[in-house]
Amino acid sequence: TFTSAHIILNLIREGKRVAISSNSHKAVDNLLLKLKELAPEIEIGKIEEKNNEELFQNNIVQLDKENLEEMRGMNIIGGTVFGLMKGVG
């Protein structure tokens, strides 16, 4: 998580946008929370259909099929493989 977060933050500083994916919601959540801890000013969203109180409390925007348009302005988007395919496909 530590190494991945620092690599992603370097990419963001270079002007890139990053999508984070895993088969596990918990793996994605852990990395998104670490990124928010290291860089609270960065806009982060997660594609997820269930309410996730921990992400909400840490100012990570929860995206679902009703508000996916919001992801266009975000630096980092996370989701499971299936969630990302649904979100961008």
PDB file of C-alpha atoms in Angstrom:
ATOM      1  CA  THR A   1       0.000   0.000   0.000  1.00  0.00           C
ATOM      2  CA  PHE A   2       2.781   2.424   0.944  1.00  0.00           C
ATOM      3  CA  THR A   3       4.760   1.951  -2.277  1.00  0.00           C
ATOM      4  CA  SER A   4       1.673   1.938  -4.507  1.00  0.00           C
ATOM      5  CA  ALA A   5       0.377   5.130  -2.909  1.00  0.00           C
ATOM      6  CA  HIS A   6       3.650   6.976  -3.465  1.00  0.00           C
ATOM      7  CA  ILE A   7       3.904   5.832  -7.087  1.00  0.00           C
ATOM      8  CA  ILE A   8       0.309   6.962  -7.720  1.00  0.00           C
ATOM      9  CA  LEU A   9       0.918  10.350  -6.088  1.00  0.00           C
ATOM     10  CA  ASN A  10       3.969  10.882  -8.314  1.00  0.00           C
ATOM     11  CA  LEU A  11       1.827  10.131 -11.370  1.00  0.00           C
ATOM     12  CA  ILE A  12      -0.817  12.612 -10.167  1.00  0.00           C
ATOM     13  CA  ARG A  13       1.855  15.293  -9.692  1.00  0.00           C
ATOM     14  CA  GLU A  14       2.893  14.691 -13.313  1.00  0.00           C
ATOM     15  CA  GLY A  15      -0.671  15.495 -14.402  1.00  0.00           C
ATOM     16  CA  LYS A  16      -1.859  11.933 -14.931  1.00  0.00           C
ATOM     17  CA  ARG A  17      -5.177  10.426 -13.848  1.00  0.00           C
ATOM     18  CA  VAL A  18      -5.119   6.987 -12.248  1.00  0.00           C
ATOM     19  CA  ALA A  19      -7.608   4.119 -12.013  1.00  0.00           C
ATOM     20  CA  ILE A  20      -7.089   1.626  -9.194  1.00  0.00           C
ATOM     21  CA  SER A  21      -8.575  -1.831  -9.442  1.00  0.00           C
ATOM     22  CA  SER A  22      -8.568  -5.157  -7.639  1.00  0.00           C
ATOM     23  CA  ASN A  23     -10.873  -8.129  -7.260  1.00  0.00           C
ATOM     24  CA  SER A  24     -11.360  -7.112  -3.620  1.00  0.00           C
ATOM     25  CA  HIS A  25     -13.218  -4.019  -2.362  1.00  0.00           C
ATOM     26  CA  LYS A  26     -11.058  -4.034   0.787  1.00  0.00           C
ATOM     27  CA  ALA A  27      -7.805  -3.865  -1.200  1.00  0.00           C
ATOM     28  CA  VAL A  28      -9.091  -0.891  -3.205  1.00  0.00           C
ATOM     29  CA  ASP A  29     -10.442   0.812  -0.077  1.00  0.00           C
ATOM     30  CA  ASN A  30      -7.132   0.442   1.785  1.00  0.00           C
ATOM     31  CA  LEU A  31      -5.195   2.087  -1.044  1.00  0.00           C
ATOM     32  CA  LEU A  32      -7.743   4.895  -1.498  1.00  0.00           C
ATOM     33  CA  LEU A  33      -7.684   5.648   2.232  1.00  0.00           C
ATOM     34  CA  LYS A  34      -3.871   5.726   2.247  1.00  0.00           C
ATOM     35  CA  LEU A  35      -3.869   8.118  -0.707  1.00  0.00           C
ATOM     36  CA  LYS A  36      -6.363  10.404   1.045  1.00  0.00           C
ATOM     37  CA  GLU A  37      -4.217  10.321   4.179  1.00  0.00           C
ATOM     38  CA  LEU A  38      -1.081  11.310   2.237  1.00  0.00           C
ATOM     39  CA  ALA A  39      -2.769  13.900  -0.010  1.00  0.00           C
ATOM     40  CA  PRO A  40      -6.116  15.067   1.398  1.00  0.00           C
ATOM     41  CA  GLU A  41      -6.491  17.713  -1.310  1.00  0.00           C
ATOM     42  CA  ILE A  42      -6.726  15.186  -4.148  1.00  0.00           C
ATOM     43  CA  GLU A  43     -10.200  14.298  -5.403  1.00  0.00           C
ATOM     44  CA  ILE A  44     -10.756  10.569  -5.125  1.00  0.00           C
ATOM     45  CA  GLY A  45     -13.813   8.549  -6.101  1.00  0.00           C
ATOM     46  CA  LYS A  46     -14.797   4.908  -5.842  1.00  0.00           C
ATOM     47  CA  ILE A  47     -17.300   3.114  -8.007  1.00  0.00           C
ATOM     48  CA  GLU A  48     -19.448   1.174  -5.581  1.00  0.00           C
ATOM     49  CA  GLU A  49     -23.160   0.462  -5.406  1.00  0.00           C
ATOM     50  CA  LYS A  50     -23.367  -0.038  -1.609  1.00  0.00           C
ATOM     51  CA  ASN A  51     -22.935   2.785   0.902  1.00  0.00           C
ATOM     52  CA  ASN A  52     -19.455   2.754   2.384  1.00  0.00           C
ATOM     53  CA  GLU A  53     -19.425   4.921   5.505  1.00  0.00           C
ATOM     54  CA  GLU A  54     -15.638   4.724   5.992  1.00  0.00           C
ATOM     55  CA  LEU A  55     -14.962   6.174   2.538  1.00  0.00           C
ATOM     56  CA  PHE A  56     -17.637   8.848   3.003  1.00  0.00           C
ATOM     57  CA  GLN A  57     -16.126   9.909   6.342  1.00  0.00           C
ATOM     58  CA  ASN A  58     -12.748  10.318   4.624  1.00  0.00           C
ATOM     59  CA  ASN A  59     -14.119  12.515   1.807  1.00  0.00           C
ATOM     60  CA  ILE A  60     -13.842   9.861  -0.872  1.00  0.00           C
ATOM     61  CA  VAL A  61     -16.737  10.301  -3.288  1.00  0.00           C
ATOM     62  CA  GLN A  62     -18.866   7.244  -3.793  1.00  0.00           C
ATOM     63  CA  LEU A  63     -19.823   6.845  -7.429  1.00  0.00           C
ATOM     64  CA  ASP A  64     -22.625   4.676  -8.722  1.00  0.00           C
ATOM     65  CA  LYS A  65     -24.328   4.346 -12.065  1.00  0.00           C
ATOM     66  CA  GLU A  66     -26.435   7.426 -11.268  1.00  0.00           C
ATOM     67  CA  ASN A  67     -23.491   9.843 -10.852  1.00  0.00           C
ATOM     68  CA  LEU A  68     -20.614   8.425 -12.887  1.00  0.00           C
ATOM     69  CA  GLU A  69     -20.319  11.725 -14.754  1.00  0.00           C
ATOM     70  CA  GLU A  70     -18.595  13.112 -11.629  1.00  0.00           C
ATOM     71  CA  MET A  71     -15.570  10.927 -12.247  1.00  0.00           C
ATOM     72  CA  ARG A  72     -14.406  13.056 -15.183  1.00  0.00           C
ATOM     73  CA  GLY A  73     -12.898  15.674 -12.860  1.00  0.00           C
ATOM     74  CA  MET A  74     -11.280  13.285 -10.404  1.00  0.00           C
ATOM     75  CA  ASN A  75      -7.599  12.486 -10.200  1.00  0.00           C
ATOM     76  CA  ILE A  76      -8.069   8.971  -8.843  1.00  0.00           C
ATOM     77  CA  ILE A  77     -10.888   6.487  -9.389  1.00  0.00           C
ATOM     78  CA  GLY A  78     -11.041   3.142  -7.627  1.00  0.00           C
ATOM     79  CA  GLY A  79     -13.241   0.126  -7.987  1.00  0.00           C
ATOM     80  CA  THR A  80     -13.271  -3.593  -8.382  1.00  0.00           C
ATOM     81  CA  VAL A  81     -12.548  -4.933 -11.825  1.00  0.00           C
ATOM     82  CA  PHE A  82     -16.273  -5.396 -12.360  1.00  0.00           C
ATOM     83  CA  GLY A  83     -17.156  -1.950 -11.026  1.00  0.00           C
ATOM     84  CA  LEU A  84     -14.665  -0.200 -13.290  1.00  0.00           C
ATOM     85  CA  MET A  85     -15.858  -2.128 -16.335  1.00  0.00           C
ATOM     86  CA  LYS A  86     -19.421  -1.106 -15.522  1.00  0.00           C
ATOM     87  CA  GLY A  87     -18.364   2.498 -14.893  1.00  0.00           C
ATOM     88  CA  VAL A  88     -16.341   3.094 -18.025  1.00  0.00           C
ATOM     89  CA  GLY A  89     -17.700   0.449 -20.348  1.00  0.00           C
TER      90      GLY A  89
END
